[in-house]
Structure formats: structure tokens, C-alpha cells
């Protein structure tokens, strides 16, 4: 296996599998595998990516350089980088990385990349779309069970030593409306169908999908809102979706319906949702994403009855980097051979 070394003053060999002094916790310092074409990995957890490249036999074809995202890789390194793996844009990237041809985002949504002046126009941007397919659907199902079985109320009863037998509803026979039937939505639909739920939803291409009873175009969003017992938001943040769930949209929902937002925080007008939940215009909401994160302690979303806060944990799980590494190494192989990359972001559409 090629030796992994610091690019800073400390040139001692590092074991890439040694978590204590190897690949973790070295803010601002960069390390590399000796090879040819430079690929920059700006992540605090590079081990899965290095292992994936080694397993695929690609480590000797690239100079894999690891730089902690809290630091700056430096002009010299950026000047020779042809590919980049990162959470967010690096300042002045277009001027500092003239050879950069491919950027792999560590996130599924890339609006922060697309809105940044630091995104080079000549580089192909790929996202981590689909790598939340294990964790997020389970979090969404947890939210469905949480509100239908009144779990927050049961926990509160226990905390106050109160014996109260709550009448819980079933998910069987209920309608789940998914706005944004992508990869995550398809997996949620599969799991919901196994619970005998009726699944409807919207998709830009309204072609039939397995486990979805009715696939509609975005122009039928109002129908989905009106028919659903649970409305699940999985949409990207683009001009046509920002502020989609406002007072008028909430008025279309059943008074017994719940809103679940696992898409983007700016899909919802917060003040309108707070008013709808507080007045019982809808049953409530489970929110995993927010316009501002961390959610400020002063936000009324924290204290409004029947609004449940998940602190943007829907996609987190121990194997997430391994799943992203699988996608990244496949794209690395394609990049090496000049083949089209997977999960390319359409800059015009915004996702």
C-alpha cells in the first residue's frame, strides 16, 4: 500500500487506518498518497475514501491529498488539483484551481454550491444524491410512527408520572403524499406500502413508479395536499419550490394531517406553519430542516405545540461516508477513463 504522508512540516509516515494520529483531527494539515493526478479530499473523515480508492486499484493512479475542511489547502495544492471532494466551496476556487475539472459534493443538495461565486463554471459538479437511502427513509418512518402513536405525549406522561391511556391511530389505510418522488421518496414509498398505506406524490416526470398509487406532476400539488393524511416534503430548494408551503397551501390540507419536511428548510413559510399548528388548522409538523441552522433558540418552532424538531439528523448514520465513497470511487474510475459521471448536478434546474 502506498505510504500516506503529511504535506506540512511533519513528514513522518502515517497509517491511514490509525484513527488516533492518522486521518482524523489534523485541522489545516494535508496528507497524500504518492501518485500522479491530484485529487483533493476536503473531509474530516477521509479513511473510507482512501480505502475505496485502494480497493478499486485507483490509489496508484492519483495523488490523493487529504485536507481538513476547517483549514485552507493552500494555493500550491489547489493549483494542481484536478478533482475535489468537499462539503462546500473553497474561497476563490475558480482563480486558485485552474486545472479543476470535477467537484464531488458530500451533500445531496447543492444549492449552496450553485449560489456561490466560488464554484468554477468549467468544473462538473456531482452530488451525493441517493446516499441517504438507508437512514432517511427510516427517520421518516420513525416520524410517522411518532405522531400516529403519540410517542411525544407518552414520553411526557412518563416524565410527569401520569398514567394516561392514549388512543393511537394506525398507519394502515392512511394516505402518504410525497412531494418530490426521487430516490429517497421511492424508498419511503416502498416501506409505506408494506404498512398498507396509500402513497401518492409529485414528480417532474410523472411516470408510474413502483409502490406509488398515483404519480402526478408538480401542477397537481394541491391535489396531493388535499388528499393526504401525511404530507412529506422531499423537494430541492429551487425558485419554484421556495415558500411552497405557505398559508394557502396549508389551508388545502386536512385538519387531521401532518406535515413532514425532510427536504429543504426554505420550502416552508415558518410563520404560516406556526400559525397553522397553533390554531390546529393542521394536526402538526415534524421538521428536520430549517431556513437557519442551527435553529435559533428564539425560534417559535421550538415551543409551538405539535411541532416536533429533528436537528437535521435524517441522513446521518455511521455508514454514510462509506456509501458516499462507493459513489465517489465509481465516479473516480469514470473520471480516469473519460466516461460520463454519475449524479451530475444540472445547474439550470438547480439540482
CSV table of C-alpha atoms in Angstrom, one decimal:
chain,number,residue,atom,x,y,z
A,1,UNK,CA,0.0,0.0,0.0
A,2,UNK,CA,1.4,3.5,-0.8
A,3,UNK,CA,2.7,5.4,2.2
A,4,UNK,CA,0.5,8.3,3.5
A,5,UNK,CA,2.4,11.4,4.5
A,6,UNK,CA,1.9,14.9,5.8
A,7,UNK,CA,2.4,17.6,3.2
A,8,UNK,CA,3.3,20.0,6.0
A,9,UNK,CA,6.5,20.1,8.1
A,10,UNK,CA,5.9,16.7,9.7
A,11,UNK,CA,6.9,14.1,7.1
A,12,UNK,CA,6.6,11.0,9.2
A,13,UNK,CA,4.7,8.1,7.6
A,14,UNK,CA,1.1,7.8,8.7
A,15,UNK,CA,-1.1,4.7,8.9
A,16,UNK,CA,-4.4,5.6,7.1
A,17,UNK,CA,-6.2,3.1,9.4
A,18,UNK,CA,-4.9,4.7,12.6
A,19,UNK,CA,-7.8,7.0,13.7
A,20,UNK,CA,-5.8,8.5,16.6
A,21,UNK,CA,-2.9,10.0,14.7
A,22,UNK,CA,-3.7,9.2,11.1
A,23,UNK,CA,-6.5,10.6,9.1
A,24,UNK,CA,-8.6,12.3,11.7
A,25,UNK,CA,-8.2,15.5,13.7
A,26,UNK,CA,-5.4,17.3,11.9
A,27,UNK,CA,-7.0,20.6,11.1
A,28,UNK,CA,-5.3,22.6,8.4
A,29,UNK,CA,-2.7,19.9,7.6
A,30,UNK,CA,-2.8,17.9,4.4
A,31,UNK,CA,-1.6,14.4,3.6
A,32,UNK,CA,-1.2,12.4,0.4
A,33,UNK,CA,-0.7,9.1,-1.3
A,34,UNK,CA,2.1,9.3,-3.8
A,35,UNK,CA,0.8,9.1,-7.3
A,36,UNK,CA,0.2,11.3,-10.4
A,37,UNK,CA,-3.0,13.3,-11.0
A,38,UNK,CA,-4.0,15.2,-7.9
A,39,UNK,CA,-7.4,14.7,-6.2
A,40,UNK,CA,-8.1,16.8,-3.1
A,41,UNK,CA,-10.3,15.3,-0.3
A,42,UNK,CA,-11.6,18.1,2.0
A,43,UNK,CA,-13.2,16.0,4.6
A,44,UNK,CA,-12.7,15.2,8.3
A,45,UNK,CA,-13.3,11.5,7.6
A,46,UNK,CA,-11.1,10.6,4.6
A,47,UNK,CA,-10.4,6.9,5.5
A,48,UNK,CA,-13.5,5.4,3.7
A,49,UNK,CA,-12.5,7.3,0.5
A,50,UNK,CA,-8.9,6.2,0.7
A,51,UNK,CA,-9.9,2.6,1.3
A,52,UNK,CA,-12.3,2.7,-1.6
A,53,UNK,CA,-9.7,4.0,-4.0
A,54,UNK,CA,-7.2,1.4,-2.8
A,55,UNK,CA,-9.8,-1.4,-3.2
A,56,UNK,CA,-10.7,-0.2,-6.7
A,57,UNK,CA,-7.0,-0.2,-7.7
A,58,UNK,CA,-7.1,3.5,-8.3
A,59,UNK,CA,-4.7,4.7,-5.5
A,60,UNK,CA,-1.7,4.4,-7.7
A,61,UNK,CA,-3.3,6.4,-10.5
A,62,UNK,CA,-4.0,9.5,-8.4
A,63,UNK,CA,-2.3,11.7,-5.8
A,64,UNK,CA,-5.0,11.6,-3.1
A,65,UNK,CA,-4.4,14.6,-0.9
A,66,UNK,CA,-6.4,15.0,2.3
A,67,UNK,CA,-7.0,18.5,3.8
A,68,UNK,CA,-9.2,19.1,6.8
A,69,UNK,CA,-12.2,21.2,5.8
A,70,UNK,CA,-11.6,23.6,8.7
A,71,UNK,CA,-8.4,24.7,7.1
A,72,UNK,CA,-7.3,26.0,3.7
A,73,UNK,CA,-5.5,23.6,1.3
A,74,UNK,CA,-3.2,26.4,0.0
A,75,UNK,CA,-2.6,27.8,-3.4
A,76,UNK,CA,0.1,25.3,-4.4
A,77,UNK,CA,-2.2,22.3,-3.8
A,78,UNK,CA,-5.2,23.9,-5.4
A,79,UNK,CA,-3.2,24.9,-8.4
A,80,UNK,CA,-2.5,21.2,-9.3
A,81,UNK,CA,-5.9,19.7,-8.2
A,82,UNK,CA,-7.9,18.2,-11.0
A,83,UNK,CA,-10.7,16.8,-8.8
A,84,UNK,CA,-12.2,17.9,-5.4
A,85,UNK,CA,-14.3,16.2,-2.8
A,86,UNK,CA,-15.8,18.7,-0.4
A,87,UNK,CA,-18.8,19.8,1.7
A,88,UNK,CA,-18.7,23.4,0.5
A,89,UNK,CA,-16.9,25.7,-1.9
A,90,UNK,CA,-13.3,26.8,-1.1
A,91,UNK,CA,-12.8,30.6,-1.3
A,92,UNK,CA,-11.7,31.9,-4.7
A,93,UNK,CA,-11.7,28.4,-6.1
A,94,UNK,CA,-12.0,29.5,-9.8
A,95,UNK,CA,-8.8,31.6,-9.6
A,96,UNK,CA,-6.9,29.2,-7.4
A,97,UNK,CA,-7.7,25.9,-9.1
A,98,UNK,CA,-7.3,26.4,-12.9
A,99,UNK,CA,-6.9,22.7,-13.5
A,100,UNK,CA,-10.0,21.6,-11.6
A,101,UNK,CA,-12.4,19.6,-13.8
A,102,UNK,CA,-14.6,17.7,-11.3
A,103,UNK,CA,-16.1,18.5,-7.9
A,104,UNK,CA,-17.9,15.8,-5.9
A,105,UNK,CA,-20.1,17.4,-3.2
A,106,UNK,CA,-20.5,15.5,0.0
A,107,UNK,CA,-24.2,16.6,0.2
A,108,UNK,CA,-27.2,15.6,-1.7
A,109,UNK,CA,-28.5,19.1,-2.2
A,110,UNK,CA,-26.1,21.5,-3.9
A,111,UNK,CA,-27.9,24.9,-3.7
A,112,UNK,CA,-25.0,26.2,-1.5
A,113,UNK,CA,-22.6,25.3,-4.3
A,114,UNK,CA,-24.8,26.8,-7.1
A,115,UNK,CA,-25.3,30.0,-5.3
A,116,UNK,CA,-21.6,30.5,-4.6
A,117,UNK,CA,-19.3,32.7,-6.7
A,118,UNK,CA,-16.6,30.2,-5.8
A,119,UNK,CA,-18.0,27.4,-8.0
A,120,UNK,CA,-15.9,27.2,-11.2
A,121,UNK,CA,-18.0,27.3,-14.3
A,122,UNK,CA,-15.7,24.8,-16.1
A,123,UNK,CA,-15.9,22.0,-13.5
A,124,UNK,CA,-18.5,19.3,-13.5
A,125,UNK,CA,-20.4,19.2,-10.2
A,126,UNK,CA,-21.7,15.9,-8.9
A,127,UNK,CA,-23.7,15.4,-5.7
A,128,UNK,CA,-24.2,12.7,-3.1
A,129,UNK,CA,-27.8,12.1,-4.2
A,130,UNK,CA,-29.1,8.7,-3.0
A,131,UNK,CA,-26.6,8.2,-0.3
A,132,UNK,CA,-29.2,8.9,2.4
A,133,UNK,CA,-31.3,6.0,1.1
A,134,UNK,CA,-30.7,3.9,4.2
A,135,UNK,CA,-31.1,6.3,7.0
A,136,UNK,CA,-33.5,9.0,5.9
A,137,UNK,CA,-36.5,6.7,5.0
A,138,UNK,CA,-36.2,5.1,8.4
A,139,UNK,CA,-36.2,8.5,10.1
A,140,UNK,CA,-39.3,9.4,8.1
A,141,UNK,CA,-41.0,6.2,9.2
A,142,UNK,CA,-40.0,7.0,12.7
A,143,UNK,CA,-41.7,10.4,12.4
A,144,UNK,CA,-44.8,8.7,11.0
A,145,UNK,CA,-44.9,6.3,14.0
A,146,UNK,CA,-44.1,9.0,16.4
A,147,UNK,CA,-47.0,11.2,15.6
A,148,UNK,CA,-49.6,8.5,14.8
A,149,UNK,CA,-48.8,6.6,18.1
A,150,UNK,CA,-48.5,9.9,20.1
A,151,UNK,CA,-45.0,9.0,21.3
A,152,UNK,CA,-44.1,12.5,22.4
A,153,UNK,CA,-47.2,12.6,24.6
A,154,UNK,CA,-46.4,9.2,26.1
A,155,UNK,CA,-42.9,10.3,27.0
A,156,UNK,CA,-44.3,13.5,28.6
A,157,UNK,CA,-46.8,11.4,30.6
A,158,UNK,CA,-43.9,9.2,31.9
A,159,UNK,CA,-41.9,12.2,32.8
A,160,UNK,CA,-44.8,13.5,34.9
A,161,UNK,CA,-45.6,10.1,36.4
A,162,UNK,CA,-49.1,10.3,34.7
A,163,UNK,CA,-50.9,7.1,33.7
A,164,UNK,CA,-52.9,8.0,30.6
A,165,UNK,CA,-54.0,5.5,28.0
A,166,UNK,CA,-53.9,7.4,24.8
A,167,UNK,CA,-55.9,6.2,21.8
A,168,UNK,CA,-53.4,5.8,19.0
A,169,UNK,CA,-54.2,5.8,15.3
A,170,UNK,CA,-53.0,3.3,12.6
A,171,UNK,CA,-50.9,4.0,9.6
A,172,UNK,CA,-52.7,1.3,7.6
A,173,UNK,CA,-55.1,2.8,5.2
A,174,UNK,CA,-53.8,6.3,5.5
A,175,UNK,CA,-52.6,8.3,2.6
A,176,UNK,CA,-49.0,9.5,2.4
A,177,UNK,CA,-48.4,12.3,-0.1
A,178,UNK,CA,-44.8,12.8,-1.2
A,179,UNK,CA,-43.8,16.0,-2.8
A,180,UNK,CA,-40.6,15.1,-4.6
A,181,UNK,CA,-40.6,11.4,-5.6
A,182,UNK,CA,-36.8,10.9,-6.1
A,183,UNK,CA,-34.6,8.1,-4.8
A,184,UNK,CA,-35.5,8.8,-1.2
A,185,UNK,CA,-39.2,9.1,-2.0
A,186,UNK,CA,-39.2,5.8,-3.8
A,187,UNK,CA,-37.7,4.0,-0.8
A,188,UNK,CA,-40.2,5.7,1.5
A,189,UNK,CA,-43.0,4.6,-0.8
A,190,UNK,CA,-41.8,1.0,-0.7
A,191,UNK,CA,-41.7,1.0,3.1
A,192,UNK,CA,-45.0,2.8,3.4
A,193,UNK,CA,-46.7,0.4,1.0
A,194,UNK,CA,-45.5,-2.5,3.2
A,195,UNK,CA,-47.6,-0.8,6.0
A,196,UNK,CA,-50.6,-0.8,3.7
A,197,UNK,CA,-50.5,2.9,3.3
A,198,UNK,CA,-51.8,4.6,0.1
A,199,UNK,CA,-48.9,6.5,-1.5
A,200,UNK,CA,-49.4,9.4,-3.9
A,201,UNK,CA,-47.0,12.1,-4.9
A,202,UNK,CA,-45.5,14.5,-7.4
A,203,UNK,CA,-42.5,14.2,-9.7
A,204,UNK,CA,-41.3,16.4,-12.6
A,205,UNK,CA,-41.6,13.3,-14.9
A,206,UNK,CA,-45.0,11.9,-13.8
A,207,UNK,CA,-44.2,8.4,-15.0
A,208,UNK,CA,-45.6,5.4,-13.0
A,209,UNK,CA,-43.5,4.2,-10.1
A,210,UNK,CA,-43.5,1.0,-8.1
A,211,UNK,CA,-45.3,1.2,-4.7
A,212,UNK,CA,-46.9,4.6,-5.6
A,213,UNK,CA,-50.6,4.5,-6.3
A,214,UNK,CA,-50.7,7.8,-8.2
A,215,UNK,CA,-47.8,9.8,-9.6
A,216,UNK,CA,-48.7,13.4,-10.5
A,217,UNK,CA,-47.0,16.4,-12.0
A,218,UNK,CA,-46.0,19.4,-9.9
A,219,UNK,CA,-49.0,21.2,-11.1
A,220,UNK,CA,-51.2,18.7,-9.1
A,221,UNK,CA,-49.5,19.6,-5.8
A,222,UNK,CA,-52.8,20.9,-4.4
A,223,UNK,CA,-54.5,17.6,-5.0
A,224,UNK,CA,-51.7,15.8,-3.0
A,225,UNK,CA,-52.1,18.3,-0.2
A,226,UNK,CA,-55.8,17.8,0.0
A,227,UNK,CA,-55.9,14.0,-0.1
A,228,UNK,CA,-53.0,13.2,2.2
A,229,UNK,CA,-53.0,12.4,5.9
A,230,UNK,CA,-49.3,13.0,5.9
A,231,UNK,CA,-47.5,15.4,3.5
A,232,UNK,CA,-43.8,14.6,3.1
A,233,UNK,CA,-41.6,17.3,1.6
A,234,UNK,CA,-38.5,15.9,-0.2
A,235,UNK,CA,-38.1,18.7,-2.8
A,236,UNK,CA,-34.9,20.6,-3.6
A,237,UNK,CA,-34.5,24.3,-3.0
A,238,UNK,CA,-35.2,26.0,-6.3
A,239,UNK,CA,-37.1,29.2,-7.2
A,240,UNK,CA,-40.3,27.2,-7.9
A,241,UNK,CA,-40.3,25.4,-4.5
A,242,UNK,CA,-39.1,28.1,-2.1
A,243,UNK,CA,-42.0,29.1,0.1
A,244,UNK,CA,-44.2,26.5,-1.5
A,245,UNK,CA,-45.9,25.6,1.8
A,246,UNK,CA,-47.5,28.9,2.8
A,247,UNK,CA,-50.8,29.8,4.3
A,248,UNK,CA,-52.7,29.0,1.1
A,249,UNK,CA,-51.0,25.5,0.8
A,250,UNK,CA,-51.6,24.7,4.4
A,251,UNK,CA,-55.3,25.6,4.0
A,252,UNK,CA,-55.6,22.8,1.5
A,253,UNK,CA,-54.5,20.2,4.0
A,254,UNK,CA,-56.9,18.2,6.2
A,255,UNK,CA,-57.2,19.5,9.8
A,256,UNK,CA,-56.0,16.0,10.8
A,257,UNK,CA,-53.0,16.0,8.5
A,258,UNK,CA,-49.3,16.2,9.5
A,259,UNK,CA,-46.6,18.0,7.5
A,260,UNK,CA,-43.1,16.3,7.4
A,261,UNK,CA,-40.2,18.3,6.0
A,262,UNK,CA,-37.1,16.4,5.2
A,263,UNK,CA,-36.3,18.4,2.0
A,264,UNK,CA,-35.1,21.9,2.5
A,265,UNK,CA,-35.9,24.5,5.2
A,266,UNK,CA,-37.0,27.2,2.8
A,267,UNK,CA,-39.8,25.1,1.3
A,268,UNK,CA,-41.9,26.2,4.3
A,269,UNK,CA,-43.0,29.7,5.4
A,270,UNK,CA,-42.3,29.3,9.1
A,271,UNK,CA,-44.7,32.0,10.3
A,272,UNK,CA,-47.6,30.4,8.3
A,273,UNK,CA,-46.8,26.9,9.7
A,274,UNK,CA,-46.6,28.1,13.3
A,275,UNK,CA,-50.0,29.8,12.9
A,276,UNK,CA,-51.5,26.7,11.3
A,277,UNK,CA,-50.2,24.4,14.0
A,278,UNK,CA,-51.0,26.7,16.9
A,279,UNK,CA,-54.6,27.2,15.7
A,280,UNK,CA,-55.0,23.5,14.9
A,281,UNK,CA,-55.6,24.3,11.2
A,282,UNK,CA,-53.4,21.2,10.7
A,283,UNK,CA,-52.5,18.5,13.2
A,284,UNK,CA,-48.8,19.4,13.4
A,285,UNK,CA,-45.4,19.1,11.8
A,286,UNK,CA,-42.2,17.2,12.0
A,287,UNK,CA,-39.3,19.3,10.8
A,288,UNK,CA,-35.7,18.0,10.0
A,289,UNK,CA,-34.5,21.0,8.0
A,290,UNK,CA,-34.7,24.8,8.6
A,291,UNK,CA,-34.1,28.1,7.0
A,292,UNK,CA,-31.4,28.8,9.5
A,293,UNK,CA,-29.3,26.1,11.1
A,294,UNK,CA,-28.7,25.6,13.9
A,295,UNK,CA,-32.2,26.6,14.6
A,296,UNK,CA,-32.0,29.7,16.9
A,297,UNK,CA,-33.2,29.2,20.4
A,298,UNK,CA,-35.6,32.1,20.0
A,299,UNK,CA,-37.5,30.4,17.1
A,300,UNK,CA,-41.2,29.8,17.9
A,301,UNK,CA,-40.8,26.4,16.1
A,302,UNK,CA,-39.2,25.1,19.3
A,303,UNK,CA,-42.2,25.9,21.5
A,304,UNK,CA,-45.2,25.6,19.3
A,305,UNK,CA,-47.4,22.7,20.3
A,306,UNK,CA,-47.4,19.8,17.9
A,307,UNK,CA,-44.3,20.8,16.1
A,308,UNK,CA,-41.5,18.2,16.5
A,309,UNK,CA,-37.9,19.3,15.8
A,310,UNK,CA,-35.3,16.9,14.4
A,311,UNK,CA,-31.9,18.7,14.3
A,312,UNK,CA,-31.2,17.8,10.7
A,313,UNK,CA,-30.3,14.2,11.5
A,314,UNK,CA,-32.4,12.5,8.9
A,315,UNK,CA,-29.4,11.5,6.7
A,316,UNK,CA,-26.9,10.8,9.5
A,317,UNK,CA,-25.7,7.2,10.2
A,318,UNK,CA,-22.4,5.5,10.8
A,319,UNK,CA,-22.0,4.2,7.2
A,320,UNK,CA,-22.9,7.4,5.4
A,321,UNK,CA,-19.3,8.1,4.3
A,322,UNK,CA,-18.9,4.5,3.1
A,323,UNK,CA,-22.0,5.0,0.8
A,324,UNK,CA,-20.7,8.3,-0.5
A,325,UNK,CA,-17.3,6.7,-1.0
A,326,UNK,CA,-18.9,4.0,-3.2
A,327,UNK,CA,-20.4,6.7,-5.4
A,328,UNK,CA,-17.2,8.8,-5.4
A,329,UNK,CA,-14.9,5.9,-6.3
A,330,UNK,CA,-17.2,4.9,-9.2
A,331,UNK,CA,-17.0,8.5,-10.4
A,332,UNK,CA,-13.3,8.5,-9.9
A,333,UNK,CA,-13.0,5.4,-12.1
A,334,UNK,CA,-15.2,7.2,-14.7
A,335,UNK,CA,-13.1,10.4,-14.4
A,336,UNK,CA,-9.9,8.4,-15.0
A,337,UNK,CA,-11.3,6.9,-18.2
A,338,UNK,CA,-13.2,9.9,-19.5
A,339,UNK,CA,-16.7,8.4,-19.0
A,340,UNK,CA,-19.8,10.4,-18.0
A,341,UNK,CA,-20.0,10.9,-14.3
A,342,UNK,CA,-23.0,9.9,-12.1
A,343,UNK,CA,-25.3,12.2,-10.2
A,344,UNK,CA,-24.3,15.3,-12.2
A,345,UNK,CA,-26.0,18.5,-11.0
A,346,UNK,CA,-28.0,20.3,-13.6
A,347,UNK,CA,-27.0,23.9,-13.0
A,348,UNK,CA,-30.0,25.2,-14.9
A,349,UNK,CA,-32.5,23.2,-12.9
A,350,UNK,CA,-30.7,23.7,-9.6
A,351,UNK,CA,-30.3,20.0,-8.6
